[in-house]
Amino acid sequence: MGIQDNIPHAQSKPLEAAPEVPVSTIDVSRWWRYKNLRSMNLWMIIPLLSIFCQGFDGSMMNGLQSVSHWQSYFGTPKGATLGVFNAAYPLGGLVGVFLIAPAADRWGRRIGICLGAVITCLGAALQAGAKDIAMFTIARVFIGAGSVIVAGVGAPYITEIAYPTQRSTATALFLTFYSVGSIAAAWCTFGTFRIDGDASWRIPSALQGLPSLIQIIFIWFVPESPRWLVSKGRHEEALAMLVKYHGEGNPEDPVVKFEYQEITTTIEGEKAVAQSSFFGFLRELMTGPGNRKRTMIMIWAAICSQMSGNAFVSYYLSPILSSVGLKSDLQQTLINATSQMVSWFSAIYFATLPARLGRRTMFLWSLVFMWIVVICITAGSAEFAKDNSNKAAGYSVVVFLYLFSPAYNFGFNGNLGLYIPEILPFHLRTRGISFFYFVQFCFMILSTFAVPVGLESIQWRLYIVFVIWVVIEFAGVWVLFPETKGPSLEDVALIFDGPSKSKQMELDHDVEHQEVKDA
């Protein structure tokens, strides 16, 4: 008799409300005291590194624009040329999104991350050895493709293996590693800009592949997703994972029984409606009010994450600082490095808030904070443009550039990384995240290409566009985004689909199980 036999099969029951997670036999508030739970949480650092590369890229490109040797080697790129440099990264991302679901759903979350990490390492090697603009740009396409694969697999992976009551914090922490990557790149470029030679930009370019190399080596120590194992019919392995890491070896733990029943019921029920082809998936996204709402949320969230003014802070800090009189390599690289530290500290703290404040509340307040900050950046830049001797106006812009990242992080860092995997049912999760990244990278291309052109053409007046647009984003979030705080990962579907669809999926699963038993 296997361990699975200790867990009764899920019974059909009406789901009028999302059931609460039962009380465990272990004290999760002191999770570090339990060997297996502690081991899983520490190894979770490996998939958390999945977003590191994206943060490293934006900060590195900010830093390299302040490095004289990089500027001279590539002919001082600006305007459209600089836009192409930065847009190559999300262009690669558009290619990578089509590999997320095939790799993660067919071979598992660990192999999916490994595939993306290998591509990223290849891109970093090409970038470090670039001989000309074309080679540097192609390398950035590879890095964009690889980094979106690891990010697209890493987010649902963490959501699916985290302990239920720690899920919101663990998943929210995912995007905080974007800031960790930003800090690493910022201090790296700050440290290497003094090198008299090409090594001043080749070293940071090579280091972009280091976290991916770490993932390739250590991802095999992280437990596989029990939800993916169930989807492949490997129920014994899925239950063994839950018993070991969520029940500390106790198959009678109420949380383990609850999770296993929910996972098997939901995933087996979803198999009946899951679409295997890409076009079938797109058709399913537009079928039913619940999926249509999910689709609209993913599109609007992708737009908000890229079009709120963050592009000129993430990729074009150097020209903005130059526009307010801060032009030296030392000033720009130091501001880039220290601002990334502020961003990370805020991101870490804000990752603990979704479980208390709610997801929707944090999205809305984040947009309010960004709106205020962009207004202040616009006003300060306008005053400095009138009088270049007005140092107070220039320094005020710098202060609010420091504050922009915390304002953005409040709702669109950890909170966004939690919300998107959470609103998608298992059979749509990796493909849905692929769709989200596709839309996000489309708008990243638009913003990274348009911002340098706008800064060159209309200077500070470009910021006025974002002042107006953030108000529109706020209205969209207010109308579209429901609150998902509280329910288990499987029961978030009730918010979108209602109890009737969930009940039907359970009934379909019970009928299928009874037919197999009778046979």
Short mmCIF file of C-alpha atoms in Angstrom, two decimals:
data_model
loop_
_atom_site.label_atom_id
_atom_site.label_comp_id
_atom_site.label_asym_id
_atom_site.label_seq_id
_atom_site.Cartn_x
_atom_site.Cartn_y
_atom_site.Cartn_z
CA MET A 1 0.00 0.00 0.00
CA GLY A 2 1.44 3.35 -1.07
CA ILE A 3 1.37 6.59 0.83
CA GLN A 4 -1.39 7.82 -1.45
CA ASP A 5 -3.79 5.29 0.05
CA ASN A 6 -3.74 7.20 3.33
CA ILE A 7 -5.58 10.09 1.65
CA PRO A 8 -9.26 9.62 0.77
CA HIS A 9 -10.36 10.55 -2.73
CA ALA A 10 -11.91 13.99 -3.02
CA GLN A 11 -15.67 13.90 -2.58
CA SER A 12 -18.10 15.93 -4.60
CA LYS A 13 -19.37 18.90 -2.64
CA PRO A 14 -20.93 22.24 -3.49
CA LEU A 15 -18.41 25.08 -3.31
CA GLU A 16 -20.45 28.07 -2.24
CA ALA A 17 -17.37 29.70 -0.72
CA ALA A 18 -13.68 29.04 -0.71
CA PRO A 19 -12.81 26.66 2.14
CA GLU A 20 -10.18 27.75 4.60
CA VAL A 21 -6.85 25.96 4.90
CA PRO A 22 -7.02 23.75 8.03
CA VAL A 23 -4.65 24.07 10.98
CA SER A 24 -1.41 22.13 10.52
CA THR A 25 0.28 19.88 13.05
CA ILE A 26 3.44 21.99 12.65
CA ASP A 27 3.95 25.57 13.79
CA VAL A 28 4.58 27.34 10.49
CA SER A 29 5.30 30.66 12.23
CA ARG A 30 8.57 28.99 13.30
CA TRP A 31 9.20 27.17 10.03
CA TRP A 32 12.99 27.26 10.47
CA ARG A 33 12.67 24.69 13.28
CA TYR A 34 11.46 22.00 10.84
CA LYS A 35 14.16 20.35 8.76
CA ASN A 36 12.22 19.67 5.56
CA LEU A 37 10.22 22.91 5.47
CA ARG A 38 13.39 24.84 6.22
CA SER A 39 15.20 23.00 3.44
CA MET A 40 12.47 23.74 0.90
CA ASN A 41 12.27 27.42 1.81
CA LEU A 42 16.02 27.85 1.54
CA TRP A 43 16.28 25.99 -1.76
CA MET A 44 13.48 28.22 -3.03
CA ILE A 45 16.18 30.87 -3.48
CA ILE A 46 17.13 29.09 -6.71
CA PRO A 47 13.81 29.72 -8.54
CA LEU A 48 13.69 33.16 -6.87
CA LEU A 49 16.81 33.99 -8.91
CA SER A 50 14.69 33.64 -12.06
CA ILE A 51 13.87 37.36 -12.18
CA PHE A 52 17.40 38.43 -11.18
CA CYS A 53 18.59 38.65 -14.80
CA GLN A 54 15.86 41.10 -15.81
CA GLY A 55 16.75 43.45 -12.98
CA PHE A 56 20.44 43.11 -13.78
CA ASP A 57 19.84 44.02 -17.41
CA GLY A 58 18.02 47.31 -16.86
CA SER A 59 20.46 48.49 -14.21
CA MET A 60 23.49 47.39 -16.22
CA MET A 61 22.34 49.30 -19.30
CA ASN A 62 21.74 52.33 -17.09
CA GLY A 63 25.25 51.98 -15.72
CA LEU A 64 26.95 51.33 -19.07
CA GLN A 65 25.53 54.56 -20.47
CA SER A 66 27.64 56.29 -17.82
CA VAL A 67 30.82 54.33 -18.68
CA SER A 68 33.06 56.28 -21.06
CA HIS A 69 34.72 53.21 -22.60
CA TRP A 70 31.33 51.66 -23.47
CA GLN A 71 30.20 54.93 -25.01
CA SER A 72 33.34 55.32 -27.10
CA TYR A 73 33.47 51.63 -28.16
CA PHE A 74 29.94 51.74 -29.58
CA GLY A 75 30.05 55.30 -30.92
CA THR A 76 28.06 57.09 -28.18
CA PRO A 77 24.62 55.65 -29.02
CA LYS A 78 21.63 57.89 -28.36
CA GLY A 79 18.08 58.43 -29.55
CA ALA A 80 16.84 55.66 -31.85
CA THR A 81 20.18 53.79 -31.76
CA LEU A 82 20.11 53.61 -27.97
CA GLY A 83 16.47 52.55 -28.20
CA VAL A 84 17.39 49.64 -30.47
CA PHE A 85 20.11 48.55 -28.00
CA ASN A 86 17.60 48.32 -25.16
CA ALA A 87 14.66 47.08 -27.28
CA ALA A 88 16.70 44.03 -28.37
CA TYR A 89 16.20 42.55 -24.90
CA PRO A 90 12.36 42.52 -24.94
CA LEU A 91 12.48 41.46 -28.60
CA GLY A 92 14.24 38.29 -27.46
CA GLY A 93 11.62 38.01 -24.73
CA LEU A 94 8.89 37.84 -27.38
CA VAL A 95 10.61 34.74 -28.78
CA GLY A 96 11.17 33.21 -25.37
CA VAL A 97 7.53 33.41 -24.26
CA PHE A 98 6.61 30.70 -26.77
CA LEU A 99 9.00 28.26 -25.06
CA ILE A 100 7.75 28.76 -21.48
CA ALA A 101 4.70 26.50 -21.57
CA PRO A 102 6.11 23.71 -23.80
CA ALA A 103 9.18 23.35 -21.58
CA ALA A 104 7.50 23.76 -18.17
CA ASP A 105 4.34 21.76 -18.88
CA ARG A 106 5.97 18.93 -20.83
CA TRP A 107 9.23 18.39 -18.93
CA GLY A 108 8.57 20.05 -15.59
CA ARG A 109 9.36 23.29 -13.83
CA ARG A 110 12.98 22.42 -13.12
CA ILE A 111 13.87 21.58 -16.72
CA GLY A 112 12.03 24.70 -17.88
CA ILE A 113 14.21 26.88 -15.66
CA CYS A 114 17.34 25.03 -16.76
CA LEU A 115 16.55 25.61 -20.45
CA GLY A 116 16.11 29.35 -19.96
CA ALA A 117 19.27 29.54 -17.86
CA VAL A 118 21.36 27.86 -20.57
CA ILE A 119 20.13 30.35 -23.20
CA THR A 120 20.85 33.26 -20.83
CA CYS A 121 24.40 32.04 -20.20
CA LEU A 122 24.98 31.81 -23.95
CA GLY A 123 23.74 35.39 -24.39
CA ALA A 124 25.92 36.69 -21.55
CA ALA A 125 29.00 35.05 -23.12
CA LEU A 126 28.24 36.65 -26.50
CA GLN A 127 27.60 40.01 -24.86
CA ALA A 128 30.88 39.97 -22.93
CA GLY A 129 32.80 39.11 -26.09
CA ALA A 130 30.92 41.49 -28.41
CA LYS A 131 33.07 42.93 -31.21
CA ASP A 132 30.53 45.37 -32.61
CA ILE A 133 27.02 46.76 -32.21
CA ALA A 134 25.44 43.87 -34.13
CA MET A 135 26.99 41.21 -31.88
CA PHE A 136 26.07 43.11 -28.72
CA THR A 137 22.48 43.47 -29.94
CA ILE A 138 22.16 39.78 -30.89
CA ALA A 139 23.53 38.81 -27.48
CA ARG A 140 20.82 40.90 -25.84
CA VAL A 141 18.18 39.04 -27.87
CA PHE A 142 19.48 35.73 -26.45
CA ILE A 143 19.51 37.14 -22.91
CA GLY A 144 15.96 38.43 -23.34
CA ALA A 145 14.75 35.03 -24.56
CA GLY A 146 16.44 33.07 -21.79
CA SER A 147 15.52 35.41 -18.97
CA VAL A 148 11.82 35.45 -19.86
CA ILE A 149 11.76 31.63 -19.88
CA VAL A 150 13.26 31.36 -16.39
CA ALA A 151 10.99 34.14 -15.11
CA GLY A 152 7.90 32.64 -16.75
CA VAL A 153 8.60 29.22 -15.22
CA GLY A 154 9.92 30.49 -11.89
CA ALA A 155 6.83 32.46 -10.87
CA PRO A 156 4.32 29.56 -11.04
CA TYR A 157 6.94 27.16 -9.69
CA ILE A 158 7.25 29.10 -6.44
CA THR A 159 3.47 29.53 -6.23
CA GLU A 160 2.97 25.77 -6.59
CA ILE A 161 5.56 24.50 -4.09
CA ALA A 162 5.23 27.11 -1.33
CA TYR A 163 3.50 26.18 1.92
CA PRO A 164 -0.15 27.37 1.66
CA THR A 165 -0.01 30.02 4.39
CA GLN A 166 3.38 31.24 3.12
CA ARG A 167 2.37 31.35 -0.55
CA SER A 168 1.53 35.04 -0.79
CA THR A 169 4.79 36.16 0.81
CA ALA A 170 6.95 33.61 -1.06
CA THR A 171 5.46 34.50 -4.43
CA ALA A 172 5.56 38.22 -3.70
CA LEU A 173 9.26 37.87 -2.87
CA PHE A 174 9.83 36.58 -6.40
CA LEU A 175 9.87 40.00 -8.07
CA THR A 176 11.94 41.52 -5.27
CA PHE A 177 14.87 39.63 -6.76
CA TYR A 178 14.53 41.99 -9.73
CA SER A 179 15.91 44.63 -7.35
CA VAL A 180 18.66 42.26 -6.20
CA GLY A 181 19.76 41.95 -9.82
CA SER A 182 19.57 45.72 -10.22
CA ILE A 183 21.76 46.27 -7.17
CA ALA A 184 24.35 43.74 -8.35
CA ALA A 185 24.58 45.39 -11.78
CA ALA A 186 24.62 48.93 -10.41
CA TRP A 187 27.49 48.31 -7.99
CA CYS A 188 29.30 46.23 -10.59
CA THR A 189 29.29 49.09 -13.12
CA PHE A 190 30.15 51.53 -10.32
CA GLY A 191 33.17 49.40 -9.49
CA THR A 192 34.36 48.78 -13.06
CA PHE A 193 33.88 52.22 -14.67
CA ARG A 194 37.31 53.22 -13.34
CA ILE A 195 39.02 50.42 -15.32
CA ASP A 196 40.88 51.94 -18.23
CA GLY A 197 39.79 49.64 -21.02
CA ASP A 198 37.02 47.46 -22.44
CA ALA A 199 36.94 45.37 -19.26
CA SER A 200 34.97 48.25 -17.70
CA TRP A 201 31.89 47.04 -19.61
CA ARG A 202 32.81 43.46 -20.51
CA ILE A 203 32.97 42.34 -16.86
CA PRO A 204 29.38 43.43 -16.03
CA SER A 205 28.21 41.92 -19.33
CA ALA A 206 29.69 38.53 -18.41
CA LEU A 207 28.39 38.58 -14.83
CA GLN A 208 24.83 38.76 -16.16
CA GLY A 209 25.05 35.01 -16.73
CA LEU A 210 26.24 34.13 -13.20
CA PRO A 211 22.78 33.65 -11.57
CA SER A 212 21.73 31.45 -14.49
CA LEU A 213 24.82 29.31 -14.02
CA ILE A 214 23.91 28.94 -10.33
CA GLN A 215 20.41 27.80 -11.35
CA ILE A 216 21.74 25.22 -13.80
CA ILE A 217 23.83 23.64 -11.03
CA PHE A 218 21.42 23.78 -8.08
CA ILE A 219 17.86 23.63 -9.49
CA TRP A 220 17.89 19.84 -9.09
CA PHE A 221 17.88 20.20 -5.29
CA VAL A 222 14.50 22.00 -5.38
CA PRO A 223 11.42 19.72 -5.13
CA GLU A 224 9.32 19.45 -8.30
CA SER A 225 5.87 21.04 -8.32
CA PRO A 226 3.27 18.62 -6.91
CA ARG A 227 0.68 20.17 -9.23
CA TRP A 228 2.79 19.35 -12.28
CA LEU A 229 3.37 15.82 -10.96
CA VAL A 230 -0.39 15.28 -10.56
CA SER A 231 -0.98 16.63 -14.06
CA LYS A 232 1.34 13.88 -15.35
CA GLY A 233 -0.39 11.18 -13.33
CA ARG A 234 2.49 10.88 -10.85
CA HIS A 235 0.24 11.06 -7.78
CA GLU A 236 2.53 9.08 -5.48
CA GLU A 237 5.42 11.50 -6.08
CA ALA A 238 3.18 14.53 -5.63
CA LEU A 239 1.82 13.26 -2.33
CA ALA A 240 5.30 12.28 -1.16
CA MET A 241 6.48 15.84 -1.82
CA LEU A 242 3.57 17.32 0.16
CA VAL A 243 4.05 14.88 3.05
CA LYS A 244 7.79 15.53 3.27
CA TYR A 245 7.89 19.31 2.87
CA HIS A 246 4.42 20.48 3.98
CA GLY A 247 3.71 17.84 6.62
CA GLU A 248 7.24 17.22 7.88
CA GLY A 249 6.82 13.52 7.11
CA ASN A 250 3.32 13.15 8.59
CA PRO A 251 0.82 11.77 6.01
CA GLU A 252 -2.04 12.49 8.43
CA ASP A 253 -1.31 16.24 8.56
CA PRO A 254 -4.61 18.11 7.84
CA VAL A 255 -2.89 20.58 5.50
CA VAL A 256 -1.36 17.77 3.45
CA LYS A 257 -4.74 16.04 3.09
CA PHE A 258 -6.43 19.34 2.22
CA GLU A 259 -3.84 20.26 -0.40
CA TYR A 260 -3.78 16.86 -2.02
CA GLN A 261 -7.57 16.71 -2.33
CA GLU A 262 -7.75 20.23 -3.76
CA ILE A 263 -4.91 19.66 -6.22
CA THR A 264 -6.15 16.32 -7.54
CA THR A 265 -9.78 17.45 -7.77
CA THR A 266 -8.95 20.68 -9.54
CA ILE A 267 -6.33 19.39 -11.96
CA GLU A 268 -8.24 16.26 -12.92
CA GLY A 269 -11.31 18.41 -13.48
CA GLU A 270 -9.35 20.90 -15.58
CA LYS A 271 -8.06 18.16 -17.87
CA ALA A 272 -11.51 17.87 -19.38
CA VAL A 273 -11.52 21.51 -20.52
CA ALA A 274 -7.80 22.13 -21.09
CA GLN A 275 -6.78 22.96 -24.65
CA SER A 276 -3.62 21.29 -25.91
CA SER A 277 -2.89 23.55 -28.90
CA PHE A 278 -1.75 27.16 -28.74
CA PHE A 279 -4.76 28.36 -30.72
CA GLY A 280 -7.01 26.30 -28.47
CA PHE A 281 -5.47 28.08 -25.51
CA LEU A 282 -6.16 31.49 -27.08
CA ARG A 283 -9.73 30.42 -27.76
CA GLU A 284 -10.14 29.31 -24.15
CA LEU A 285 -8.84 32.68 -22.91
CA MET A 286 -11.81 34.30 -24.64
CA THR A 287 -14.35 31.65 -23.58
CA GLY A 288 -16.58 32.46 -20.61
CA PRO A 289 -16.76 35.63 -18.54
CA GLY A 290 -14.17 34.36 -16.03
CA ASN A 291 -11.44 33.76 -18.61
CA ARG A 292 -12.25 36.96 -20.49
CA LYS A 293 -11.80 38.88 -17.25
CA ARG A 294 -8.50 37.12 -16.58
CA THR A 295 -7.34 38.08 -20.08
CA MET A 296 -8.26 41.73 -19.62
CA ILE A 297 -6.50 41.81 -16.25
CA MET A 298 -3.31 40.29 -17.69
CA ILE A 299 -3.27 42.79 -20.57
CA TRP A 300 -3.92 45.78 -18.31
CA ALA A 301 -1.41 44.61 -15.70
CA ALA A 302 1.24 44.21 -18.43
CA ILE A 303 0.54 47.72 -19.68
CA CYS A 304 0.68 49.23 -16.19
CA SER A 305 3.94 47.44 -15.43
CA GLN A 306 5.70 48.99 -18.44
CA MET A 307 3.95 52.27 -19.25
CA SER A 308 3.82 54.01 -15.85
CA GLY A 309 7.08 55.91 -16.35
CA ASN A 310 9.35 53.16 -15.07
CA ALA A 311 11.15 52.82 -18.42
CA PHE A 312 12.96 56.11 -18.10
CA VAL A 313 14.03 55.20 -14.56
CA SER A 314 15.03 51.61 -15.41
CA TYR A 315 16.89 52.16 -18.69
CA TYR A 316 17.48 55.90 -19.19
CA LEU A 317 18.60 57.26 -15.85
CA SER A 318 21.84 58.54 -17.39
CA PRO A 319 20.28 60.96 -19.92
CA ILE A 320 17.78 62.16 -17.30
CA LEU A 321 20.58 62.91 -14.83
CA SER A 322 22.52 64.66 -17.59
CA SER A 323 19.47 66.80 -18.32
CA VAL A 324 19.55 68.19 -14.76
CA GLY A 325 23.27 68.83 -14.66
CA LEU A 326 24.67 65.57 -13.20
CA LYS A 327 26.97 64.39 -15.97
CA SER A 328 30.06 62.74 -14.45
CA ASP A 329 30.59 58.96 -14.51
CA LEU A 330 31.00 58.94 -10.73
CA GLN A 331 27.77 60.84 -10.03
CA GLN A 332 25.65 58.77 -12.39
CA THR A 333 26.94 55.31 -11.43
CA LEU A 334 26.75 56.17 -7.72
CA ILE A 335 23.15 57.43 -8.01
CA ASN A 336 22.23 54.32 -10.02
CA ALA A 337 23.76 52.01 -7.38
CA THR A 338 22.30 53.71 -4.32
CA SER A 339 18.85 54.13 -5.88
CA GLN A 340 18.77 50.38 -6.54
CA MET A 341 19.50 49.78 -2.86
CA VAL A 342 16.48 51.93 -1.93
CA SER A 343 14.42 49.98 -4.46
CA TRP A 344 15.42 46.61 -2.98
CA PHE A 345 14.79 47.56 0.65
CA SER A 346 11.32 48.80 -0.26
CA ALA A 347 10.57 45.74 -2.39
CA ILE A 348 11.49 43.33 0.40
CA TYR A 349 9.22 45.05 2.90
CA PHE A 350 6.33 45.48 0.47
CA ALA A 351 6.46 41.75 -0.37
CA THR A 352 5.16 41.05 3.14
CA LEU A 353 2.08 43.27 2.70
CA PRO A 354 -0.25 41.57 0.14
CA ALA A 355 -1.48 39.04 2.72
CA ARG A 356 -2.43 41.92 5.05
CA LEU A 357 -3.47 44.80 2.79
CA GLY A 358 -4.84 42.90 -0.20
CA ARG A 359 -3.68 42.81 -3.81
CA ARG A 360 -6.12 45.30 -5.33
CA THR A 361 -5.50 47.93 -2.64
CA MET A 362 -1.76 47.82 -3.26
CA PHE A 363 -2.17 48.18 -7.04
CA LEU A 364 -4.34 51.28 -6.63
CA TRP A 365 -2.16 53.03 -4.05
CA SER A 366 0.97 52.26 -6.06
CA LEU A 367 -0.49 54.11 -9.04
CA VAL A 368 -1.39 57.06 -6.83
CA PHE A 369 2.17 57.22 -5.46
CA MET A 370 3.70 56.98 -8.96
CA TRP A 371 1.40 59.72 -10.24
CA ILE A 372 2.55 62.09 -7.49
CA VAL A 373 6.22 61.26 -8.08
CA VAL A 374 6.03 61.75 -11.87
CA ILE A 375 4.31 65.13 -11.37
CA CYS A 376 7.18 66.19 -9.11
CA ILE A 377 9.83 64.94 -11.57
CA THR A 378 8.08 66.87 -14.35
CA ALA A 379 7.89 70.08 -12.32
CA GLY A 380 11.53 69.88 -11.21
CA SER A 381 12.76 69.16 -14.75
CA ALA A 382 10.72 72.06 -16.14
CA GLU A 383 12.18 74.48 -13.60
CA PHE A 384 15.74 73.33 -14.30
CA ALA A 385 15.17 73.68 -18.06
CA LYS A 386 14.19 77.34 -17.48
CA ASP A 387 17.26 78.06 -15.34
CA ASN A 388 20.24 75.68 -15.47
CA SER A 389 21.71 77.34 -12.39
CA ASN A 390 18.72 76.24 -10.31
CA LYS A 391 20.47 73.40 -8.48
CA ALA A 392 17.54 72.92 -6.10
CA ALA A 393 15.29 71.97 -9.01
CA GLY A 394 17.88 69.53 -10.34
CA TYR A 395 18.42 67.89 -6.97
CA SER A 396 14.65 67.62 -6.41
CA VAL A 397 14.43 65.55 -9.60
CA VAL A 398 17.09 63.21 -8.22
CA VAL A 399 15.19 62.85 -4.93
CA PHE A 400 11.98 61.87 -6.72
CA LEU A 401 13.87 59.50 -9.02
CA TYR A 402 14.92 57.72 -5.82
CA LEU A 403 11.27 57.63 -4.71
CA PHE A 404 9.88 56.33 -7.99
CA SER A 405 11.06 52.73 -7.47
CA PRO A 406 9.46 52.37 -4.00
CA ALA A 407 6.23 53.84 -5.41
CA TYR A 408 6.33 51.30 -8.27
CA ASN A 409 7.39 48.42 -6.01
CA PHE A 410 4.45 48.93 -3.68
CA GLY A 411 2.01 47.46 -6.18
CA PHE A 412 3.94 46.26 -9.23
CA ASN A 413 6.87 44.31 -7.84
CA GLY A 414 6.09 41.44 -5.47
CA ASN A 415 2.35 42.05 -5.57
CA LEU A 416 2.20 41.68 -9.37
CA GLY A 417 4.38 38.56 -9.26
CA LEU A 418 1.85 37.04 -6.87
CA TYR A 419 -1.35 38.19 -8.56
CA ILE A 420 -0.85 36.92 -12.12
CA PRO A 421 -0.02 33.24 -11.27
CA GLU A 422 -2.73 33.36 -8.61
CA ILE A 423 -5.63 34.30 -10.89
CA LEU A 424 -4.82 31.54 -13.42
CA PRO A 425 -6.00 27.92 -12.93
CA PHE A 426 -3.28 25.27 -13.25
CA HIS A 427 -4.02 24.27 -16.85
CA LEU A 428 -3.75 27.90 -17.96
CA ARG A 429 -0.97 28.98 -15.62
CA THR A 430 2.25 28.67 -17.64
CA ARG A 431 0.60 29.57 -20.94
CA GLY A 432 -1.24 32.43 -19.27
CA ILE A 433 2.02 33.76 -17.85
CA SER A 434 3.54 33.36 -21.33
CA PHE A 435 0.70 35.49 -22.70
CA PHE A 436 1.24 38.06 -19.94
CA TYR A 437 4.96 38.28 -20.71
CA PHE A 438 4.24 38.54 -24.43
CA VAL A 439 2.04 41.58 -23.88
CA GLN A 440 4.46 43.00 -21.31
CA PHE A 441 7.45 42.68 -23.62
CA CYS A 442 5.52 44.24 -26.51
CA PHE A 443 4.99 47.33 -24.39
CA MET A 444 8.56 47.14 -23.07
CA ILE A 445 9.77 47.38 -26.68
CA LEU A 446 7.50 50.38 -27.22
CA SER A 447 8.62 52.16 -24.06
CA THR A 448 12.35 51.40 -24.33
CA PHE A 449 12.44 52.56 -27.96
CA ALA A 450 10.17 55.59 -27.59
CA VAL A 451 11.60 57.06 -24.36
CA PRO A 452 15.10 57.97 -25.68
CA VAL A 453 13.57 59.41 -28.84
CA GLY A 454 11.13 61.45 -26.74
CA LEU A 455 13.85 62.63 -24.35
CA GLU A 456 15.95 63.75 -27.31
CA SER A 457 13.05 65.49 -29.07
CA ILE A 458 10.85 67.09 -26.38
CA GLN A 459 12.99 66.72 -23.22
CA TRP A 460 11.06 66.99 -19.93
CA ARG A 461 7.69 67.42 -21.69
CA LEU A 462 7.71 63.65 -22.27
CA TYR A 463 6.89 63.15 -18.59
CA ILE A 464 3.53 64.88 -19.04
CA VAL A 465 2.38 61.88 -21.09
CA PHE A 466 2.93 59.61 -18.10
CA VAL A 467 1.15 62.01 -15.72
CA ILE A 468 -2.00 61.66 -17.83
CA TRP A 469 -1.61 57.96 -18.58
CA VAL A 470 -1.24 56.83 -14.95
CA VAL A 471 -4.70 58.29 -14.23
CA ILE A 472 -6.12 56.08 -17.00
CA GLU A 473 -4.28 53.06 -15.56
CA PHE A 474 -5.83 53.73 -12.15
CA ALA A 475 -9.33 53.72 -13.67
CA GLY A 476 -8.63 50.40 -15.40
CA VAL A 477 -7.40 48.71 -12.21
CA TRP A 478 -10.37 50.08 -10.26
CA VAL A 479 -12.83 48.54 -12.73
CA LEU A 480 -11.10 45.26 -13.60
CA PHE A 481 -9.07 43.91 -10.68
CA PRO A 482 -10.87 41.82 -8.03
CA GLU A 483 -9.37 41.13 -4.61
CA THR A 484 -7.86 37.63 -4.29
CA LYS A 485 -6.66 37.79 -0.69
CA GLY A 486 -7.69 34.78 1.40
CA PRO A 487 -8.59 31.71 -0.72
CA SER A 488 -6.23 28.82 -1.47
CA LEU A 489 -4.53 28.73 -4.86
CA GLU A 490 -7.16 26.38 -6.30
CA ASP A 491 -10.10 28.32 -4.82
CA VAL A 492 -9.15 31.69 -6.33
CA ALA A 493 -10.96 30.35 -9.41
CA LEU A 494 -14.27 30.79 -7.54
CA ILE A 495 -13.81 34.57 -7.69
CA PHE A 496 -13.75 34.46 -11.48
CA ASP A 497 -15.82 31.41 -12.43
CA GLY A 498 -18.27 31.16 -9.54
CA PRO A 499 -19.19 28.00 -7.61
CA SER A 500 -21.18 26.43 -10.44
CA LYS A 501 -18.20 25.79 -12.73
CA SER A 502 -16.02 24.57 -9.86
CA LYS A 503 -18.75 22.18 -8.73
CA GLN A 504 -19.16 20.85 -12.26
CA MET A 505 -15.41 20.22 -12.51
CA GLU A 506 -15.57 18.21 -9.27
CA LEU A 507 -18.56 16.22 -10.51
CA ASP A 508 -16.79 15.49 -13.81
CA HIS A 509 -13.74 14.27 -11.86
CA ASP A 510 -15.88 12.03 -9.61
CA VAL A 511 -17.65 10.50 -12.61
CA GLU A 512 -14.32 9.83 -14.31
CA HIS A 513 -12.90 8.26 -11.13
CA GLN A 514 -16.00 6.06 -10.68
CA GLU A 515 -15.78 4.87 -14.30
CA VAL A 516 -12.14 3.89 -13.79
CA LYS A 517 -13.04 2.12 -10.53
CA ASP A 518 -15.92 0.21 -12.17
CA ALA A 519 -13.69 -0.83 -15.04
#
